[in-house]
mmCIF file of C-alpha atoms in Angstrom:
data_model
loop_
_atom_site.group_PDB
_atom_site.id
_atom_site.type_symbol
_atom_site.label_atom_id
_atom_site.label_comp_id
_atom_site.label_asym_id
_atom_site.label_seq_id
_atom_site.Cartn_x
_atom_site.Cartn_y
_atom_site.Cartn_z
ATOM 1 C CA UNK A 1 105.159 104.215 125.236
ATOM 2 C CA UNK A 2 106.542 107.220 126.815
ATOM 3 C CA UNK A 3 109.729 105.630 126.894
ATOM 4 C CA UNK A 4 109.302 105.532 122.875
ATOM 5 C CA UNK A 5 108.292 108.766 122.088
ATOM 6 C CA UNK A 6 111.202 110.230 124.561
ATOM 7 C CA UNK A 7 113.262 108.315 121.556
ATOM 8 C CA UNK A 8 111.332 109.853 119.104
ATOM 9 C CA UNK A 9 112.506 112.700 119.653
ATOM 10 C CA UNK A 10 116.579 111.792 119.849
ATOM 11 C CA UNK A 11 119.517 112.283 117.057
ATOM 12 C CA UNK A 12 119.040 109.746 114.441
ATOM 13 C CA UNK A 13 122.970 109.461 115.023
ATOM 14 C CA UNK A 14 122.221 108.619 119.072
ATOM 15 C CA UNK A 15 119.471 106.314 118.203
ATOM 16 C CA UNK A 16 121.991 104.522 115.680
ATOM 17 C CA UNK A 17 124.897 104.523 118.305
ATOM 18 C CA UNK A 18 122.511 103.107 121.330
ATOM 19 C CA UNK A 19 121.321 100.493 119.045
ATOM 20 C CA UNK A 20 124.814 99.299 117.951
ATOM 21 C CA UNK A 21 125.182 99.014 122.079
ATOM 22 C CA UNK A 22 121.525 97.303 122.202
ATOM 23 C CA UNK A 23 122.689 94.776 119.332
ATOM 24 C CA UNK A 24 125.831 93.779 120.606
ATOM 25 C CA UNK A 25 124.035 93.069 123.954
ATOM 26 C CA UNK A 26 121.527 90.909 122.433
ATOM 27 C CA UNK A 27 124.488 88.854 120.978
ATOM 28 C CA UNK A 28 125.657 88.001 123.810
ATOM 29 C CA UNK A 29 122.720 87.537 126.138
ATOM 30 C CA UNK A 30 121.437 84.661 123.891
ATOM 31 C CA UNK A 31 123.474 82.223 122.942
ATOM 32 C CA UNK A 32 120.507 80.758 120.447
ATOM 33 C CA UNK A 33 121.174 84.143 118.617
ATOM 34 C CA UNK A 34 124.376 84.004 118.867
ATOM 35 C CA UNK A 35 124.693 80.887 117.323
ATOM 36 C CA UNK A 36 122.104 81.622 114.584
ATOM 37 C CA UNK A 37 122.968 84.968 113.399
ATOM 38 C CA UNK A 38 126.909 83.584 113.307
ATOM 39 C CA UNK A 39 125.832 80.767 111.413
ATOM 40 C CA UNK A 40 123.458 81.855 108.689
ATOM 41 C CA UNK A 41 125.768 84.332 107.511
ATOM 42 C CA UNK A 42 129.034 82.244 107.111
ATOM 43 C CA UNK A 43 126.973 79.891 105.689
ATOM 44 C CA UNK A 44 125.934 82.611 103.283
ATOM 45 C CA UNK A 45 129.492 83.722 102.375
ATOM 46 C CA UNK A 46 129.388 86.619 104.525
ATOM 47 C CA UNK A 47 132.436 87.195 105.908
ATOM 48 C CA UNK A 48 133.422 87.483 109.695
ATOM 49 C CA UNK A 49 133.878 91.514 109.672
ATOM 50 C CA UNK A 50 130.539 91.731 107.505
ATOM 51 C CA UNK A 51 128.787 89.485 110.233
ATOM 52 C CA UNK A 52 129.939 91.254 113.018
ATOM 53 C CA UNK A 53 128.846 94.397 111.727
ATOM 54 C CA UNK A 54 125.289 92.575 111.119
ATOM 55 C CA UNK A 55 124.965 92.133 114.856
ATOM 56 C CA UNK A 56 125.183 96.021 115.250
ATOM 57 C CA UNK A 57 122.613 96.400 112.626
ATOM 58 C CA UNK A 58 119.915 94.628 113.822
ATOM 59 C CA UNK A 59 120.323 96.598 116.797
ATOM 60 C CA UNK A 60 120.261 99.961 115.089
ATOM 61 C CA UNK A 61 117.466 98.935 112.807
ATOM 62 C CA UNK A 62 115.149 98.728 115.839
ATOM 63 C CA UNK A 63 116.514 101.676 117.834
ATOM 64 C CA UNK A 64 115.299 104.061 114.482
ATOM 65 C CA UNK A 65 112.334 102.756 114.837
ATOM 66 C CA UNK A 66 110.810 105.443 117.120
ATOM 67 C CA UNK A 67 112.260 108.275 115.320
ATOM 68 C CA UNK A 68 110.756 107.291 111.897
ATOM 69 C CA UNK A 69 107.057 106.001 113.133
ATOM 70 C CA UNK A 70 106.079 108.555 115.607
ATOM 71 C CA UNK A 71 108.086 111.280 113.650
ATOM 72 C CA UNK A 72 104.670 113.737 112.336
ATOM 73 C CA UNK A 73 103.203 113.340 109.058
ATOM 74 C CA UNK A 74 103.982 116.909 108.227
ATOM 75 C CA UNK A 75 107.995 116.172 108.688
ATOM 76 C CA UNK A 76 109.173 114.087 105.374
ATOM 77 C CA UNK A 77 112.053 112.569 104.912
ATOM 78 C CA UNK A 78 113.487 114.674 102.420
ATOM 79 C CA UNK A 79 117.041 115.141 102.515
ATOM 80 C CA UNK A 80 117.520 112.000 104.722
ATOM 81 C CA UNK A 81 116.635 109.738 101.780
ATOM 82 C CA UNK A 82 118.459 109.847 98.630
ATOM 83 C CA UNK A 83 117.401 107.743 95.503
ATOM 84 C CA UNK A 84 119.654 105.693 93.640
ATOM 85 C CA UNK A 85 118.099 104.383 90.360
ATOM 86 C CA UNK A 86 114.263 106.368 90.987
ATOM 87 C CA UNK A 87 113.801 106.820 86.960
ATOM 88 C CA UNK A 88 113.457 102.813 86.237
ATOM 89 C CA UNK A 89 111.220 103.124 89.400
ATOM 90 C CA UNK A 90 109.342 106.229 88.120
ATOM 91 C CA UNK A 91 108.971 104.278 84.365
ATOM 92 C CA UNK A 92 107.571 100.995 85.726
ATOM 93 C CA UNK A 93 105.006 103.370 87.553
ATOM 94 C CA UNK A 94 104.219 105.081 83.952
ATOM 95 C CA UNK A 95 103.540 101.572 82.642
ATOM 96 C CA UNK A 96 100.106 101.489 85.328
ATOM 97 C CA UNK A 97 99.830 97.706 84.811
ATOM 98 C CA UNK A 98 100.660 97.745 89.123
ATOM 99 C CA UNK A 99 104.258 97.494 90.625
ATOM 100 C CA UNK A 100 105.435 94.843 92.926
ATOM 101 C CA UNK A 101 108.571 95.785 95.010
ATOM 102 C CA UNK A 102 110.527 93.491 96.478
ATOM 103 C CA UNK A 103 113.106 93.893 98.994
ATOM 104 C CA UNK A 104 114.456 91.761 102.050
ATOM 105 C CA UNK A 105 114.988 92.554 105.911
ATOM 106 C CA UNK A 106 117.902 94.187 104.503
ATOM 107 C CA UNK A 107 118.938 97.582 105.499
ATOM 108 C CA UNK A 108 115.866 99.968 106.543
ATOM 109 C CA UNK A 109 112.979 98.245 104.816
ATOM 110 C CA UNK A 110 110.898 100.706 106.724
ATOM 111 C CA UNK A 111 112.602 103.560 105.333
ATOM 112 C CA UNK A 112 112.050 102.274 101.785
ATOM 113 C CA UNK A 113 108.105 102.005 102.433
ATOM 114 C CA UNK A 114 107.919 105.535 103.539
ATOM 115 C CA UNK A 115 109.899 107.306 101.197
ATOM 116 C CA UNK A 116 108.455 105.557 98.405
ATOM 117 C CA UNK A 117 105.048 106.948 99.619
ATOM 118 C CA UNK A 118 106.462 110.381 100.356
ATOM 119 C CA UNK A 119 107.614 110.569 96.252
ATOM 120 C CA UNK A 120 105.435 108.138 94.760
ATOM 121 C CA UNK A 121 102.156 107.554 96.500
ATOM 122 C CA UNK A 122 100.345 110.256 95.419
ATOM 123 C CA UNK A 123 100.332 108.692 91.954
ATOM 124 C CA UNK A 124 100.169 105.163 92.653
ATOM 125 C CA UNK A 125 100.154 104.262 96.537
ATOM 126 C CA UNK A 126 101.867 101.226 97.990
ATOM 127 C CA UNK A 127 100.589 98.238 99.701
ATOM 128 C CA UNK A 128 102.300 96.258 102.227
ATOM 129 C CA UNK A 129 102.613 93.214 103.558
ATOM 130 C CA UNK A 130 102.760 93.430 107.543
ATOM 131 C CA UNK A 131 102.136 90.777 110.368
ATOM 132 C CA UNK A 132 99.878 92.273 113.088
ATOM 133 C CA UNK A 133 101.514 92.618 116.856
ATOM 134 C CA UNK A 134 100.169 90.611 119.534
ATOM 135 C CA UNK A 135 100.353 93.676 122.342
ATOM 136 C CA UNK A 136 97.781 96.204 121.909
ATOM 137 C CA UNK A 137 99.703 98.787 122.545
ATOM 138 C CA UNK A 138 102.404 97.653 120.151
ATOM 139 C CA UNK A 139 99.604 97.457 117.491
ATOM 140 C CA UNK A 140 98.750 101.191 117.728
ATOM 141 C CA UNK A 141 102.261 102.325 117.839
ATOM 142 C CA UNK A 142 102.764 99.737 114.299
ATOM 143 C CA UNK A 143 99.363 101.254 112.988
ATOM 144 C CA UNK A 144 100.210 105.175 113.583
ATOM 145 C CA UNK A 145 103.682 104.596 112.438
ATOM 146 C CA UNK A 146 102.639 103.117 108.982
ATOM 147 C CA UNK A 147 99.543 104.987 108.724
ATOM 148 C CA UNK A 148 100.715 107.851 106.919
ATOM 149 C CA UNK A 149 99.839 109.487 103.143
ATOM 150 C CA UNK A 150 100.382 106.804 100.184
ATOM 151 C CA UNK A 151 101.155 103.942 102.278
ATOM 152 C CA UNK A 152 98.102 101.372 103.060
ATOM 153 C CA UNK A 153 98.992 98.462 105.194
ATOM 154 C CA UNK A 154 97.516 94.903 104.486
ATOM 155 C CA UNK A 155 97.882 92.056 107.571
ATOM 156 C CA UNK A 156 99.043 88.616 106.423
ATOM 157 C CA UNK A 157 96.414 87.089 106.053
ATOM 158 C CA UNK A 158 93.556 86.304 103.213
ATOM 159 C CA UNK A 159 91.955 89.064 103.465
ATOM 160 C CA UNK A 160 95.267 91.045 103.007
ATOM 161 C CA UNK A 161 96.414 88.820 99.877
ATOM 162 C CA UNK A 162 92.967 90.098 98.398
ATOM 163 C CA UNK A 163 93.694 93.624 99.539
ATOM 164 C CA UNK A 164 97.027 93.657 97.461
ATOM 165 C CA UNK A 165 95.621 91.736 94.683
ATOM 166 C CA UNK A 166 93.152 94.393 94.021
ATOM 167 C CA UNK A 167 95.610 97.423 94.800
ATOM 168 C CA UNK A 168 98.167 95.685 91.637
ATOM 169 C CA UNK A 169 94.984 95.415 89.318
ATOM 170 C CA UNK A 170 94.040 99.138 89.539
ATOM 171 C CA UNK A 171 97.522 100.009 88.855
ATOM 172 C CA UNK A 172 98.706 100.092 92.385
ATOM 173 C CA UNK A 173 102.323 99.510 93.751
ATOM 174 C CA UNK A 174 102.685 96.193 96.148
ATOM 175 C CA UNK A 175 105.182 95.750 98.791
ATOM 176 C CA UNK A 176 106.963 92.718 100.152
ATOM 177 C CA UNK A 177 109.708 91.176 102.001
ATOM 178 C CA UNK A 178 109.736 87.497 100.246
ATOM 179 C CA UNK A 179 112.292 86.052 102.563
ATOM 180 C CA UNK A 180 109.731 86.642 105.586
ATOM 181 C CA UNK A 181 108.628 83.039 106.785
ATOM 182 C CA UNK A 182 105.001 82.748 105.671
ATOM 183 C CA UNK A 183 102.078 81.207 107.238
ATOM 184 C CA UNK A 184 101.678 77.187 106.671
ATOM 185 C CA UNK A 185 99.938 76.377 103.247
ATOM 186 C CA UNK A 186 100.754 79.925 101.469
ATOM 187 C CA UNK A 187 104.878 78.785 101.046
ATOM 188 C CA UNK A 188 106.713 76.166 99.291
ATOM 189 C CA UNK A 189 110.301 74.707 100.808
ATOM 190 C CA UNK A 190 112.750 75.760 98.128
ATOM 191 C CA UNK A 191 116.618 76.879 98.600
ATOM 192 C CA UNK A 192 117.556 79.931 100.358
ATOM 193 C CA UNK A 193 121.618 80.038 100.444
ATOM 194 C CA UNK A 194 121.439 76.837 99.844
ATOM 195 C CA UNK A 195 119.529 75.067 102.530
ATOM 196 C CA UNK A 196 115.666 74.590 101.952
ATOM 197 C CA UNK A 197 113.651 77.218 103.572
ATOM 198 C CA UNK A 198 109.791 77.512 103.823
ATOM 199 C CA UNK A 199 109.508 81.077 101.243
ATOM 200 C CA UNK A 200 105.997 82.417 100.583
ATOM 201 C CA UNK A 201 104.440 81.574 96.931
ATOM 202 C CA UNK A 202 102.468 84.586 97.272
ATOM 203 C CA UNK A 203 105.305 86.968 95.352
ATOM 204 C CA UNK A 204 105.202 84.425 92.721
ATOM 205 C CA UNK A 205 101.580 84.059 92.596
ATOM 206 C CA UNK A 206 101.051 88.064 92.237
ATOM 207 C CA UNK A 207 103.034 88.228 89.345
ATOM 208 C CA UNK A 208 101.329 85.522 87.534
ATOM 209 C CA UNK A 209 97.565 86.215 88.287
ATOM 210 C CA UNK A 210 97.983 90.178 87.705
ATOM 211 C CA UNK A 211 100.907 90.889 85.162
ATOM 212 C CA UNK A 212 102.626 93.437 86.970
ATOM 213 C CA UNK A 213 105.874 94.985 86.574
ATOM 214 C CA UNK A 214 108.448 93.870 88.980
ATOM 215 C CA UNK A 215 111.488 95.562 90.977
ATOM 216 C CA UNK A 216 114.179 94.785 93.331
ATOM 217 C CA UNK A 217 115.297 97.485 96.134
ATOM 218 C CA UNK A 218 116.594 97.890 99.772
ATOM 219 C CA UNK A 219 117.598 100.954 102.147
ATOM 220 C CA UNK A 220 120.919 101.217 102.822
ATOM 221 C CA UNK A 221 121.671 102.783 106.416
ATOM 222 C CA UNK A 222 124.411 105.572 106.061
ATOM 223 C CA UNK A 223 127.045 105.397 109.134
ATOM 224 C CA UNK A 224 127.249 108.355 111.778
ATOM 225 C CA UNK A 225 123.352 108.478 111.351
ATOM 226 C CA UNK A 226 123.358 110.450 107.672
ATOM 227 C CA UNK A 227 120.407 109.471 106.454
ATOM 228 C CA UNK A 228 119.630 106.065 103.903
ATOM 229 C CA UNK A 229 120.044 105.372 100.541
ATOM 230 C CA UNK A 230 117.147 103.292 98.506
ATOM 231 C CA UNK A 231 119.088 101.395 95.777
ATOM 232 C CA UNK A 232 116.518 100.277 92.959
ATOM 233 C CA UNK A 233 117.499 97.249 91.296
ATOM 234 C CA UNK A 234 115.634 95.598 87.910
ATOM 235 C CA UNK A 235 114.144 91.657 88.978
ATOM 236 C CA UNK A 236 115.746 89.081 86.867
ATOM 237 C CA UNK A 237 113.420 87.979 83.608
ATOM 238 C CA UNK A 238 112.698 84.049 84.964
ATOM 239 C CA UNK A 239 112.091 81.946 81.729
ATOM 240 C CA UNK A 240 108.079 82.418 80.496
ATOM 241 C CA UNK A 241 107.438 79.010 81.208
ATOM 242 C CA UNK A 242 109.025 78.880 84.593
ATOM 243 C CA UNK A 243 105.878 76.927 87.698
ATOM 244 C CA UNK A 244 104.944 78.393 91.120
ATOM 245 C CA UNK A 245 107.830 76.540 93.053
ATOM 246 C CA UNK A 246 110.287 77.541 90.131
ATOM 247 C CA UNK A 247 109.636 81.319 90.050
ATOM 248 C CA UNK A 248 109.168 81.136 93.856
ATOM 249 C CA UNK A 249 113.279 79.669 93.817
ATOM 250 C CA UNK A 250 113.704 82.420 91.521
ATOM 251 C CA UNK A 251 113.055 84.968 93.968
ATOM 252 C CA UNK A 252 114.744 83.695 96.374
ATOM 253 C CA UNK A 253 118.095 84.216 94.270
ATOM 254 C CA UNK A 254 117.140 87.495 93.860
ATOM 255 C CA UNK A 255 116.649 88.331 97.413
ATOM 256 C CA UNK A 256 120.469 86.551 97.710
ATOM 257 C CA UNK A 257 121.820 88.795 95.233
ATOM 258 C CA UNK A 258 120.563 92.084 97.314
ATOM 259 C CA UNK A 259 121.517 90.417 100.058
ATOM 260 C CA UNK A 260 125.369 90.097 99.098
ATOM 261 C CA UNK A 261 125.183 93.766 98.403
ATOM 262 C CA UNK A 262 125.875 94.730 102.116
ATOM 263 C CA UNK A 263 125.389 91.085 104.137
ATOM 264 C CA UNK A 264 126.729 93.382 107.103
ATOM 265 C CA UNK A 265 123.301 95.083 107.297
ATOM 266 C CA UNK A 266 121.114 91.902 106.713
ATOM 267 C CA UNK A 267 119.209 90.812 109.526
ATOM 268 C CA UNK A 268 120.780 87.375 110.126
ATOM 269 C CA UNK A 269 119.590 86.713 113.664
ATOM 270 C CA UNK A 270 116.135 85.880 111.592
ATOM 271 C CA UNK A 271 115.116 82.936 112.078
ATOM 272 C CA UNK A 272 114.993 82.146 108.307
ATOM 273 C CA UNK A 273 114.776 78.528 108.300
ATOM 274 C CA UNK A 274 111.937 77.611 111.145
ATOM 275 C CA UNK A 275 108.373 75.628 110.436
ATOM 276 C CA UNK A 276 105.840 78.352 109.420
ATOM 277 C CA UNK A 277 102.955 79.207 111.533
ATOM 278 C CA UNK A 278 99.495 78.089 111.203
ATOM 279 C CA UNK A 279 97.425 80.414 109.037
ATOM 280 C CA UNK A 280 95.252 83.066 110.131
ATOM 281 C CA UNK A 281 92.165 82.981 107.584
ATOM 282 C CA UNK A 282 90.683 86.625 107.982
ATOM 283 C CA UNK A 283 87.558 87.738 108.236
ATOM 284 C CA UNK A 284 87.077 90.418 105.267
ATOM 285 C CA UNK A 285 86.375 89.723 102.027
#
């Protein structure tokens, strides 16, 4: 921990160019990375510069990590975040029928969460969708970092499906990454570039029990440590009559379309295509 907050308190622009350093070094430590992060993205299209600069990514991705959860409440964002596309955002939100935003471990997703709150969450705070650490330490540092104005966290579990359920029928915004691997019995194996991957039904299932309005973004890191871009994107009308599994493929094209936006900032060393976990009921109601 004190190693963290000493972090906390670096250059975004030294955090960015130690964690190109720490990604590269992860590359070629494991060879099971190696292999997977090189192989998911060709298989994707991406391109051998665009995976390369993937493996840097990943590595700068966790290296901001300090600087944006233990930086204090009172410092926003502000000038580090532009907005590209906030008035279809800010006209869903005037629609109050809830919001659910979609993006994939593409760019800073954790960027996108907080400066959503910072602009939005007074008038309709977000939800997301977070798996709870093992360490106990590493679950206070998770909780103070996205404990913050706006911005309610809800585990993965039942209890948190209920939690966001409630937050879209009051008019709430919804967070989620859909290409996270869910637990076993809340997912569906349907194509993900096209190779069948287990893809939580819970995206699919929000937007058919509650009616919400639906959007596409991601966070796009700036080089030299400039700051991040949040690129709002509209989510592709499915066809009315469209089942679970269907619109569940459905967003999984989606999330492929973001993700051939900037494949050299998608985090490829995921292990995308792995059996899902067993679930983890909850206790609250």
């Amino acid at each position: 921990m004190f190693l963290i907050r000493w972090m906390s308190r670096w250059p975004l622009w030294l955090l960015h160019a130690f964690g190109a350093c720490a990604g590269w070094l992860a590359f070629a430590l494991s060879s099971a990375y190696r292999r997977r992060l090189w192989a998911q993205a060709r298989a994707a299209g991406a391109s051998a510069a665009q995976a390369r600069g993937a493996v840097a990514a990943a590595g700068r991705m966790l290296f901001e990590i300090p600087w944006l959860w233990l930086r204090p409440q009172q410092r926003l964002l502000g000038d580090w975040v532009r907005w590209e596309g906030a008035e279809r955002l800010q006209a869903l939100l005037e629609q109050r029928r809830g919001l659910l935003m979609m993006t994939p471990h593409l760019g800073c997703f954790e960027v996108a969460a907080q400066a959503y709150a910072e602009r939005f969450g007074a008038g309709a705070p977000m939800t997301a969708l977070y798996r709870p650490a093992r360490k106990p330490w590493l679950r206070d540092l998770v909780a103070a970092g996205r404990d913050r104005p706006g911005l309610k966290a809800a585990p993965a579990t039942l209890a948190g499906v209920r939690q966001m359920l409630r937050a879209l029928r009051q008019g709430e915004t919804v967070g989620l990454l859909p290409d996270q691997v869910p637990p076993e019995g809340l997912g569906v194996w349907v194509p993900f570039f096209g190779r069948p991957a287990y893809t939580m039904t819970l995206a699919a299932r929000l937007m058919q029990q509650t009616g919400a309005a639906v959007v596409l973004l991601w966070c796009e890191r700036l080089s030299g440590g400039r700051g991040f871009v949040v690129h709002v994107r509209d989510f592709p009308p499915p066809s009315p009559d469209t089942d679970l599994e269907g619109l569940t493929a459905h967003v999984n094209r989606a999330m492929e379309a973001l993700i051939l936006e900037a494949p050299q900032q998608y985090l490829w060393g995921y292990n995308r295509y792995k059996n899902p976990r067993p679930l983890d009921l909850g206790g609250a109601p």
